[in-house]
Coordinates of N, CA, C and O and ligand atoms in Angstrom, one line a residue:
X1 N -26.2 -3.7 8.6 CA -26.0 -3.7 7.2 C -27.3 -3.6 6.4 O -28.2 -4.2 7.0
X2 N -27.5 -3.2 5.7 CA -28.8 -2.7 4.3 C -28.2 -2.9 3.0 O -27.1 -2.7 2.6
X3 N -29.6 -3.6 2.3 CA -28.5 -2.9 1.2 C -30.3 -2.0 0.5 O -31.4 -2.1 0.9
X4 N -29.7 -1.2 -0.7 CA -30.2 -0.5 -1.9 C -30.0 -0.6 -2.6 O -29.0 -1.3 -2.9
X5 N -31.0 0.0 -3.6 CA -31.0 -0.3 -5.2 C -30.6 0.9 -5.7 O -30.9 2.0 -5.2
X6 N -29.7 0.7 -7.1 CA -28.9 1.7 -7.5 C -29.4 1.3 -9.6 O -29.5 0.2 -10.1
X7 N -29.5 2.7 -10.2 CA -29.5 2.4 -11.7 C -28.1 3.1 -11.9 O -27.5 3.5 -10.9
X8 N -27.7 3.2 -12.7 CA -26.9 4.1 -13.5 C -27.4 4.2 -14.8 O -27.4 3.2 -15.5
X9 N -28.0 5.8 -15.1 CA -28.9 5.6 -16.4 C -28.4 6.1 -17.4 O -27.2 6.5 -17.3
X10 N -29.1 6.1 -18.5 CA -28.5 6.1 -19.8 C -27.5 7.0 -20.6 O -26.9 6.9 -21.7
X11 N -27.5 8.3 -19.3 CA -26.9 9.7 -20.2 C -25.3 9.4 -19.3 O -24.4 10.3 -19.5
X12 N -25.0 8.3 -18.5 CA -24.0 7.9 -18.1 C -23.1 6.9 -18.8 O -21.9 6.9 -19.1
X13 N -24.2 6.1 -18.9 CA -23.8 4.9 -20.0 C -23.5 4.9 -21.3 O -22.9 4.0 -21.9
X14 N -24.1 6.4 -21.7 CA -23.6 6.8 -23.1 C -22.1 7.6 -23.0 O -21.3 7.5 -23.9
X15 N -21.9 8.5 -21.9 CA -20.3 8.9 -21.7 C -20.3 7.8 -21.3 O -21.1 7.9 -20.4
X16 N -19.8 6.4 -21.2 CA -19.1 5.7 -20.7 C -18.2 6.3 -19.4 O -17.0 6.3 -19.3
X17 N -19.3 6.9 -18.4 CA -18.5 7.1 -17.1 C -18.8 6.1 -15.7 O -18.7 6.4 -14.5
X18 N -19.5 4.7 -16.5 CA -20.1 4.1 -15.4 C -18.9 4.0 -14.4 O -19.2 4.5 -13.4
X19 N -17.5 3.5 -14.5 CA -16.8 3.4 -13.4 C -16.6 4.6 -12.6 O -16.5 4.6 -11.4
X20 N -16.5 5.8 -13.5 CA -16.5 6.6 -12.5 C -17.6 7.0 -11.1 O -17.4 7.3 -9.9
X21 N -18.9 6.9 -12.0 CA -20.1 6.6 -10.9 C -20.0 5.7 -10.0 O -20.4 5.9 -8.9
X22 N -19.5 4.6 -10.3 CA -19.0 3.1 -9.3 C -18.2 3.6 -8.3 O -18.3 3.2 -7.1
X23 N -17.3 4.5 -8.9 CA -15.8 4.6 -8.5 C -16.5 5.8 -6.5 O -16.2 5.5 -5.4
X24 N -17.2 6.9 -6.9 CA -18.2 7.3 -6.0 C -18.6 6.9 -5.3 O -18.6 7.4 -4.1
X25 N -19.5 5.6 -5.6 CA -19.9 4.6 -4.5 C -19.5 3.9 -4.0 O -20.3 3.4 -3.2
X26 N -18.4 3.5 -3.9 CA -17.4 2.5 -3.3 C -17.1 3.3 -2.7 O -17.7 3.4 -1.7
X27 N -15.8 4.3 -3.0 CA -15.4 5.7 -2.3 C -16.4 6.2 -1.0 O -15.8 7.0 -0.3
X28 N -17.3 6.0 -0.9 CA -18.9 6.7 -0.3 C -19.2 5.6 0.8 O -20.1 5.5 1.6
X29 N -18.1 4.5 0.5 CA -18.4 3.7 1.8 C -19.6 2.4 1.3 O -20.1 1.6 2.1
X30 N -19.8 2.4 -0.2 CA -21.1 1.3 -0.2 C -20.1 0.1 -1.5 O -19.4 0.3 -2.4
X31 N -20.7 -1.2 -0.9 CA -20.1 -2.2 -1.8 C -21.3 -2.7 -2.9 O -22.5 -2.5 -2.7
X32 N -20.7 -3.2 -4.2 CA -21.8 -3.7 -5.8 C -21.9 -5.4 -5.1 O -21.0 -6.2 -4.8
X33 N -23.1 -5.4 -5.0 CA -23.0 -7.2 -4.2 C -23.9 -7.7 -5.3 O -24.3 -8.8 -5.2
X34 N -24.5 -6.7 -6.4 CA -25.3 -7.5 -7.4 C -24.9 -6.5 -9.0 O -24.4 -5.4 -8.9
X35 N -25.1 -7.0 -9.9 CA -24.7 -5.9 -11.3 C -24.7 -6.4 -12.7 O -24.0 -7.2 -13.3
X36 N -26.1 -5.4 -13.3 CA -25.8 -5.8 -14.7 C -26.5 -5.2 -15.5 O -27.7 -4.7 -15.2
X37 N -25.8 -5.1 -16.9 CA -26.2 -4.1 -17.8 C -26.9 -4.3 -18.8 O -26.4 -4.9 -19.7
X38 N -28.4 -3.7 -18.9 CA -29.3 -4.2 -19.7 C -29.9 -3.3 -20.2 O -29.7 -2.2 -19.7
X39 N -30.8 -3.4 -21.2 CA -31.8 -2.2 -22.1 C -33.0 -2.9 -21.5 O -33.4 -4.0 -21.6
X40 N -33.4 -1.6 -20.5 CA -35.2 -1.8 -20.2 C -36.0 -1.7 -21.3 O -35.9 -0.8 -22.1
X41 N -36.7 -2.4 -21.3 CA -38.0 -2.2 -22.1 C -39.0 -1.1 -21.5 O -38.9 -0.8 -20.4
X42 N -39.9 -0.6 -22.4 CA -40.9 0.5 -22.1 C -41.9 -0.4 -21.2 O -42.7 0.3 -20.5
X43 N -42.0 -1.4 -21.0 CA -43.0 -1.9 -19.9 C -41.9 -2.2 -18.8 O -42.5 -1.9 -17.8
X44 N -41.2 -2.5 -18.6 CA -40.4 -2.3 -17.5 C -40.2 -0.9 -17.1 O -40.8 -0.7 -16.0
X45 N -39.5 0.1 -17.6 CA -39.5 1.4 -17.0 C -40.5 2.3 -16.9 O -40.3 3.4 -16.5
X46 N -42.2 1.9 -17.4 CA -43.2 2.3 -17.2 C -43.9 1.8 -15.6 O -44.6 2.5 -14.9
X47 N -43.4 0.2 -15.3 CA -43.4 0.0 -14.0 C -42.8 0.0 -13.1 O -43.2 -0.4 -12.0
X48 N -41.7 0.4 -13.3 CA -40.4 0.9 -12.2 C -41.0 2.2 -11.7 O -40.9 2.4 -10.5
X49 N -41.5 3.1 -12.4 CA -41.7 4.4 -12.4 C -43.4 4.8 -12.4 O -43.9 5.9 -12.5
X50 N -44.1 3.3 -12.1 CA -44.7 3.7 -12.0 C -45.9 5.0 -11.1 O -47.1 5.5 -11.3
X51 N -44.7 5.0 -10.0 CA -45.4 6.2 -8.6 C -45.4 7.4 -9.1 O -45.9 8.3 -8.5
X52 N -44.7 7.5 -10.4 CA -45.1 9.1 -11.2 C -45.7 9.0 -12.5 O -45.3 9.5 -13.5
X53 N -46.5 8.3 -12.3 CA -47.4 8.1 -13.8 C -48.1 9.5 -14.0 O -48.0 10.1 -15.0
X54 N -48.9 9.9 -13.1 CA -49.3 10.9 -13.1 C -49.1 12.3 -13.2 O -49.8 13.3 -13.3
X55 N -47.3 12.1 -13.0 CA -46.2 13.6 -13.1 C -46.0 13.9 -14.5 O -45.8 13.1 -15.4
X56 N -46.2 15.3 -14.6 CA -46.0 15.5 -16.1 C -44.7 15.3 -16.7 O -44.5 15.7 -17.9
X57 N -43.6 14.6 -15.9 CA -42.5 14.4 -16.5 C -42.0 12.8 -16.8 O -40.9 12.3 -17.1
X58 N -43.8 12.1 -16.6 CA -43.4 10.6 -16.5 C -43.0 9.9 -18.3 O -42.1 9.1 -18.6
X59 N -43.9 10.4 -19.1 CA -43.7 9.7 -20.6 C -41.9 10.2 -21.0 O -41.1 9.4 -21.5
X60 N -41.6 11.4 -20.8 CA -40.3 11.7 -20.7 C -39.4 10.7 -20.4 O -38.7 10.1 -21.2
X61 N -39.5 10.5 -19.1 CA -38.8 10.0 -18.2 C -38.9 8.0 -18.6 O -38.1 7.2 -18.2
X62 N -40.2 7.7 -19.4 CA -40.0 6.3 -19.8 C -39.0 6.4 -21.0 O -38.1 5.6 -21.1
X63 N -39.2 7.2 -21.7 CA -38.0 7.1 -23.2 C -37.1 7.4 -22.9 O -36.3 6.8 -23.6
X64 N -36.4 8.4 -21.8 CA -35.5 8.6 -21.6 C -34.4 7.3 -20.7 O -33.2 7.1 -20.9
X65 N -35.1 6.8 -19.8 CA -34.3 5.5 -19.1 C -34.2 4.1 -20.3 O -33.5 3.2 -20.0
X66 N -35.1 4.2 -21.4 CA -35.1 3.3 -22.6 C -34.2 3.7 -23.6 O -34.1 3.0 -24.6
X67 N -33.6 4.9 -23.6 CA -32.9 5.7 -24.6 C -31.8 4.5 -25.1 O -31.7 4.1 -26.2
X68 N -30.8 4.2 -23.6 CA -29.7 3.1 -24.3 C -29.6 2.5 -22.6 O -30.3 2.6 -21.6
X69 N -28.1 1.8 -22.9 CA -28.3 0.5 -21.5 C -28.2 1.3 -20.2 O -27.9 2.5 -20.1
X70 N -28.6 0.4 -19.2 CA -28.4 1.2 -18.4 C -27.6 -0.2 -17.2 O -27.3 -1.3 -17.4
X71 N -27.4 0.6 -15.7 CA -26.7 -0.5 -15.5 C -27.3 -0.5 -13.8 O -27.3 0.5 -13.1
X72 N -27.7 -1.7 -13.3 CA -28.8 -2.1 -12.6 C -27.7 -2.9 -11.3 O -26.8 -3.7 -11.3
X73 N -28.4 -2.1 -10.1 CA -27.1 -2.7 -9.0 C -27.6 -2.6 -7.7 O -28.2 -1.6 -7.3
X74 N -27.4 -3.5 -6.8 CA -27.3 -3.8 -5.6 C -26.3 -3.3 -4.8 O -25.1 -3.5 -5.1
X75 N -26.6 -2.5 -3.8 CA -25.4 -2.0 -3.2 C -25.4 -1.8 -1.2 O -25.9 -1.0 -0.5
X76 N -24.9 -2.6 -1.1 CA -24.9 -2.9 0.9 C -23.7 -2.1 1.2 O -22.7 -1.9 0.5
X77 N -24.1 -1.8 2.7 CA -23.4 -0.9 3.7 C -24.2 -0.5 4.6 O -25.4 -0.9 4.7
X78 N -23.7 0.2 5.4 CA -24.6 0.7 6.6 C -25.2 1.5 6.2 O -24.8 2.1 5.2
X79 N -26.0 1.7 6.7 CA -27.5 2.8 6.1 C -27.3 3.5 4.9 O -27.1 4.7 4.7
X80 N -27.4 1.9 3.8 CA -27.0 2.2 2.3 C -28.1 2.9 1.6 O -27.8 3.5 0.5
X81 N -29.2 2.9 2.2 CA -30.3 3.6 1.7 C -30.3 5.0 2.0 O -30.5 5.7 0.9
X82 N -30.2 5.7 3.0 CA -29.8 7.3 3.0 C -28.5 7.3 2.6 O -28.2 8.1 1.8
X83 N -27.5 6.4 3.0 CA -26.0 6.7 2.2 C -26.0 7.3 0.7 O -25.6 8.4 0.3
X84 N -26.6 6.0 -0.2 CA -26.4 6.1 -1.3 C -27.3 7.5 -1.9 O -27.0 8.1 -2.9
X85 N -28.2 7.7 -1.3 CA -28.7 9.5 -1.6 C -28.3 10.0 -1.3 O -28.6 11.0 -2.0
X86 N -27.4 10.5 -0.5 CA -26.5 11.2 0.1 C -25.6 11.5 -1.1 O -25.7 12.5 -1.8
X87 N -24.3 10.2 -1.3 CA -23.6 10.1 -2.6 C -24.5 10.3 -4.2 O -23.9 10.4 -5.3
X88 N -25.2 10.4 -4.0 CA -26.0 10.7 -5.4 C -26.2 12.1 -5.6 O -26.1 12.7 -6.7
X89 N -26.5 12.8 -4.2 CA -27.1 14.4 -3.9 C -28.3 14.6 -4.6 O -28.7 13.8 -5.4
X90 N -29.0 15.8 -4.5 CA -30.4 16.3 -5.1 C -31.0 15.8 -6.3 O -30.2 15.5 -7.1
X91 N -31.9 15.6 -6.5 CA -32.6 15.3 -7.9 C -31.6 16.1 -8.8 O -30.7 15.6 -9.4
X92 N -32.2 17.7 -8.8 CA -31.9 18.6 -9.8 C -30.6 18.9 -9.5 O -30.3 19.3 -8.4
X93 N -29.8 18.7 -10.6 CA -28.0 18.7 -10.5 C -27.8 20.1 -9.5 O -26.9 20.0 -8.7
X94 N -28.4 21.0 -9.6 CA -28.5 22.5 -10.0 C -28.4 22.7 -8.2 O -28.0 23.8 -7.9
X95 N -28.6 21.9 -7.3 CA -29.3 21.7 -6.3 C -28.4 20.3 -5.6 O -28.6 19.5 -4.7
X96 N -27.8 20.4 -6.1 CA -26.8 19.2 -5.5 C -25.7 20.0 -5.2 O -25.3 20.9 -5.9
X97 N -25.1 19.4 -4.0 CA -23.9 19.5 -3.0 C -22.4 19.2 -4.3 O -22.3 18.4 -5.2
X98 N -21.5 20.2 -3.8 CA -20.2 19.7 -4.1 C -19.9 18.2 -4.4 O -20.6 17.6 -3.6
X99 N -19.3 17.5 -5.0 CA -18.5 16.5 -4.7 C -19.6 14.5 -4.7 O -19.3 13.4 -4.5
X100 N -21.0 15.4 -5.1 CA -21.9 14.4 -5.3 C -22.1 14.0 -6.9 O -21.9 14.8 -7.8
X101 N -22.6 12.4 -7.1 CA -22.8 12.2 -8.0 C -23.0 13.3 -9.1 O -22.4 13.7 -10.2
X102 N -24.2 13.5 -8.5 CA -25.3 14.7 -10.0 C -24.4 15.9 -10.3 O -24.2 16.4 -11.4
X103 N -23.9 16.6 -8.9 CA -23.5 17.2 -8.7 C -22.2 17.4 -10.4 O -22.1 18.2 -11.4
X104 N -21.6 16.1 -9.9 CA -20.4 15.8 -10.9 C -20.7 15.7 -12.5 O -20.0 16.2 -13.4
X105 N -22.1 14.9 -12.6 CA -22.1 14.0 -13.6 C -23.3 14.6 -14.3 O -23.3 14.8 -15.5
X106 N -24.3 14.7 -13.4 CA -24.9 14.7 -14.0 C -25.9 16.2 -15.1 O -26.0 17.4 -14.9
X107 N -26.4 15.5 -16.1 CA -26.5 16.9 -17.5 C -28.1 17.8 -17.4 O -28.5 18.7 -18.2
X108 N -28.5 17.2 -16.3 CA -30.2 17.7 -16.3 C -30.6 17.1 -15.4 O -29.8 16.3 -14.9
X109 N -32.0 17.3 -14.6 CA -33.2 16.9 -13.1 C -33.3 16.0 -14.0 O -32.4 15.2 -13.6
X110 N -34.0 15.3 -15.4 CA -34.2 14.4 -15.6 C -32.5 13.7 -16.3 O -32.8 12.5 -16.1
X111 N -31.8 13.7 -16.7 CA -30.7 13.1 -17.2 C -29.8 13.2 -16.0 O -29.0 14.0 -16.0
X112 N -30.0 12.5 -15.1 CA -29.3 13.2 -13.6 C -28.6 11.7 -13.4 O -28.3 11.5 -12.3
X113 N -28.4 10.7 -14.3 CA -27.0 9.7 -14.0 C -27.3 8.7 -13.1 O -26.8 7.6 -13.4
X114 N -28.2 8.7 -12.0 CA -28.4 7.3 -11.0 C -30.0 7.7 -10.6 O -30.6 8.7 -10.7
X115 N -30.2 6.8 -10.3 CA -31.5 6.0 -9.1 C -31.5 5.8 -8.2 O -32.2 4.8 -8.4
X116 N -31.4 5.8 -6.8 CA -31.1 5.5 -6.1 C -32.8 4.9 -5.0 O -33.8 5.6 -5.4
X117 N -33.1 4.2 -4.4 CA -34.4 4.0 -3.9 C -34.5 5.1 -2.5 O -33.7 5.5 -1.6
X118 N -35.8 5.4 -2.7 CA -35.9 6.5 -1.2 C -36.4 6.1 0.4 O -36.6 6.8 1.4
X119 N -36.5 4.5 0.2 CA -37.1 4.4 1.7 C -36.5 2.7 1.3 O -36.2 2.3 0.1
X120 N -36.4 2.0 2.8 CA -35.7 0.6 2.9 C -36.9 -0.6 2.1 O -36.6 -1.7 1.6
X121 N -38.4 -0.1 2.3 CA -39.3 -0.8 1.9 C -39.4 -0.9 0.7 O -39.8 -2.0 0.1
X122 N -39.0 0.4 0.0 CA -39.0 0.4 -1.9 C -37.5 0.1 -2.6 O -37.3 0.2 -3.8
X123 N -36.5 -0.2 -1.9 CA -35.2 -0.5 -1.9 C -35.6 -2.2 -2.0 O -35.1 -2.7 -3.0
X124 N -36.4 -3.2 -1.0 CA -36.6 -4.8 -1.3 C -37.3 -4.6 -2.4 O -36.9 -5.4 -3.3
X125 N -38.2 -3.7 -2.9 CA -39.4 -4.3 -4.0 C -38.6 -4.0 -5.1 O -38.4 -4.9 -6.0
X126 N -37.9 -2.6 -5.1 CA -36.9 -2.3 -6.5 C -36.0 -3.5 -6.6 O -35.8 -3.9 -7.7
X127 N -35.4 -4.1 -5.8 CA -34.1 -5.0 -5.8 C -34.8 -6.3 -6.6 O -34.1 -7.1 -7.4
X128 N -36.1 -6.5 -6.2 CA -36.7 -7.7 -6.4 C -37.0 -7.6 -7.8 O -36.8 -8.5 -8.5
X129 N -37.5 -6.3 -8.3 CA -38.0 -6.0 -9.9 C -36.9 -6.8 -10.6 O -37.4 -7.6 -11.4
X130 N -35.7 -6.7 -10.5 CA -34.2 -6.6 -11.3 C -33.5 -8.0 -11.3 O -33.0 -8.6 -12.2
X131 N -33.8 -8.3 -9.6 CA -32.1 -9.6 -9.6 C -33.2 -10.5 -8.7 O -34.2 -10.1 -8.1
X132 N -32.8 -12.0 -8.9 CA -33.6 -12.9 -7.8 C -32.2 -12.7 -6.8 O -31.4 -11.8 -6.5
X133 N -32.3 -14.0 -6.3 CA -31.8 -14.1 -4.7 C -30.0 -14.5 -4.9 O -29.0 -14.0 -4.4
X134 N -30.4 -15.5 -5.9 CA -28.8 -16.2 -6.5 C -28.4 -15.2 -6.6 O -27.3 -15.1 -6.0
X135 N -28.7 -14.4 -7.3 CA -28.1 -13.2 -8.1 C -27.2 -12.4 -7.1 O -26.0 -12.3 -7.4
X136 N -27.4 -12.0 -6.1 CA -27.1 -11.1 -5.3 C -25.8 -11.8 -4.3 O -26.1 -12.6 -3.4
X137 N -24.9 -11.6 -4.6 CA -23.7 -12.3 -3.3 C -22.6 -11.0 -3.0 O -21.8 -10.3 -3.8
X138 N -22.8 -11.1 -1.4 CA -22.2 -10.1 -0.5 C -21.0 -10.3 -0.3 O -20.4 -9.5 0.5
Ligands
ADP201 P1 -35.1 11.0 -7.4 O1 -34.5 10.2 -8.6 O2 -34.1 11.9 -6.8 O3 -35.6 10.0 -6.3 P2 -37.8 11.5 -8.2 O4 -38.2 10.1 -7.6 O5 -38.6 12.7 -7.7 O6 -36.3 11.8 -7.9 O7 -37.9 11.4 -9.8 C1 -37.5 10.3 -10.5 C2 -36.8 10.7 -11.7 O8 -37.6 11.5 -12.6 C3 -35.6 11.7 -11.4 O9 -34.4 11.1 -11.0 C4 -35.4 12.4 -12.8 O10 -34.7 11.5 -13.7 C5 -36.9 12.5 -13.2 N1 -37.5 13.8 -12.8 C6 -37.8 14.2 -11.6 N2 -38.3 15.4 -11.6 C7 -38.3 15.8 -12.9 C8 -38.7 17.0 -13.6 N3 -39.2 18.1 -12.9 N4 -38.5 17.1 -14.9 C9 -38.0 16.1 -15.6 N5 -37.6 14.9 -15.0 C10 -37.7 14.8 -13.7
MG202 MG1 -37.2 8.7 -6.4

C-alpha cells in the first residue's frame, strides 16, 4: 500500500467536475483517505511549485492554481504513486491517452485539472505541505 498526493485544480473546480475527477480515481483503483477544499495563497503555491521557479511557465502557473479553490487530497492504493499518473495521463492534454483524466477534462498543459506527485519521496513532503497526520484516516 502507498499513498499520493493528488490537487484537483482550479479550471476543474470552476466546472464543478470535481466528482467526476474523484469519480476516475476511485474507478482507477485508488481510495480519498484525506480531503479538502481550500484557496492557496501565492506563497503557498509559489512553494509547492517551487522546483520550477526557474521555468518560464512558473509565475503563470502561481496565478493560475490561486485563480479559485482548489481541492487537496490524499490518495492510497497499490503503487498509488505511478497509479495515479497513469489515471491523470500526460501533462499536455494533447498527449494524453484515451479515457485519462487530462485526456477527459482537461482545457490546456497548464489548466490540465490534477497534480498528481512524481516520485514516493515528493508524494511524503507534498502530503506533509497540506494535511498533518490526524488528518489523514485510511
Ligand atoms: P505534471 O503536473 O504532469 O507533473 P510538471 O511537473 O512538468 O507536470 O508541471 C507542473 C504543472 O505546470 C503542470 O501540471 C501544468 O499545470 C504546468 N505546466 C507544465 N508545463 C507547462 C507549459 N509548457 N506551459 C504552461 N504550463 C505548464
Ligand atoms: Mg510534476
Amino acid at each position: 500500500m502507498e499513498r499520493t498526493f493528488s490537487i484537483i485544480k482550479p479550471d476543474a473546480t470552476r466546472r464543478n467536475i470535481t466528482g467526476k475527477v474523484i469519480n476516475c480515481l476511485e474507478e482507477g483503483g485508488l481510495r480519498v483517505v484525506a480531503q479538502k477544499r481550500i484557496h492557496m495563497t501565492e506563497a503557498q503555491a509559489q512553494e509547492f511549485y517551487a522546483v520550477h521557479k526557474e521555468r518560464p511557465f512558473y509565475n503563470d502557473l502561481v496565478s493560475f492554481m490561486t485563480s479559485g479553490p482548489v481541492v487537496v487530497q490524499v490518495l492510497e492504493g497499490e503503487n498509488a504513486v505511478v497509479r495515479n499518473r497513469e489515471i491523470m495521463g500526460a501533462t499536455n492534454p494533447s498527449d494524453a491517452d484515451a479515457g485519462t483524466i487530462r485526456k477527459e477534462f482537461a482545457e490546456s498543459i497548464e489548466a490540465n485539472s490534477v497534480h498528481g506527485s512524481d516520485s514516493l519521496e515528493n508524494a511524503e513532503i507534498e502530503i506533509g505541505f497540506f494535511f498533518k497526520a490526524d488528518e489523514i484516516v485510511g
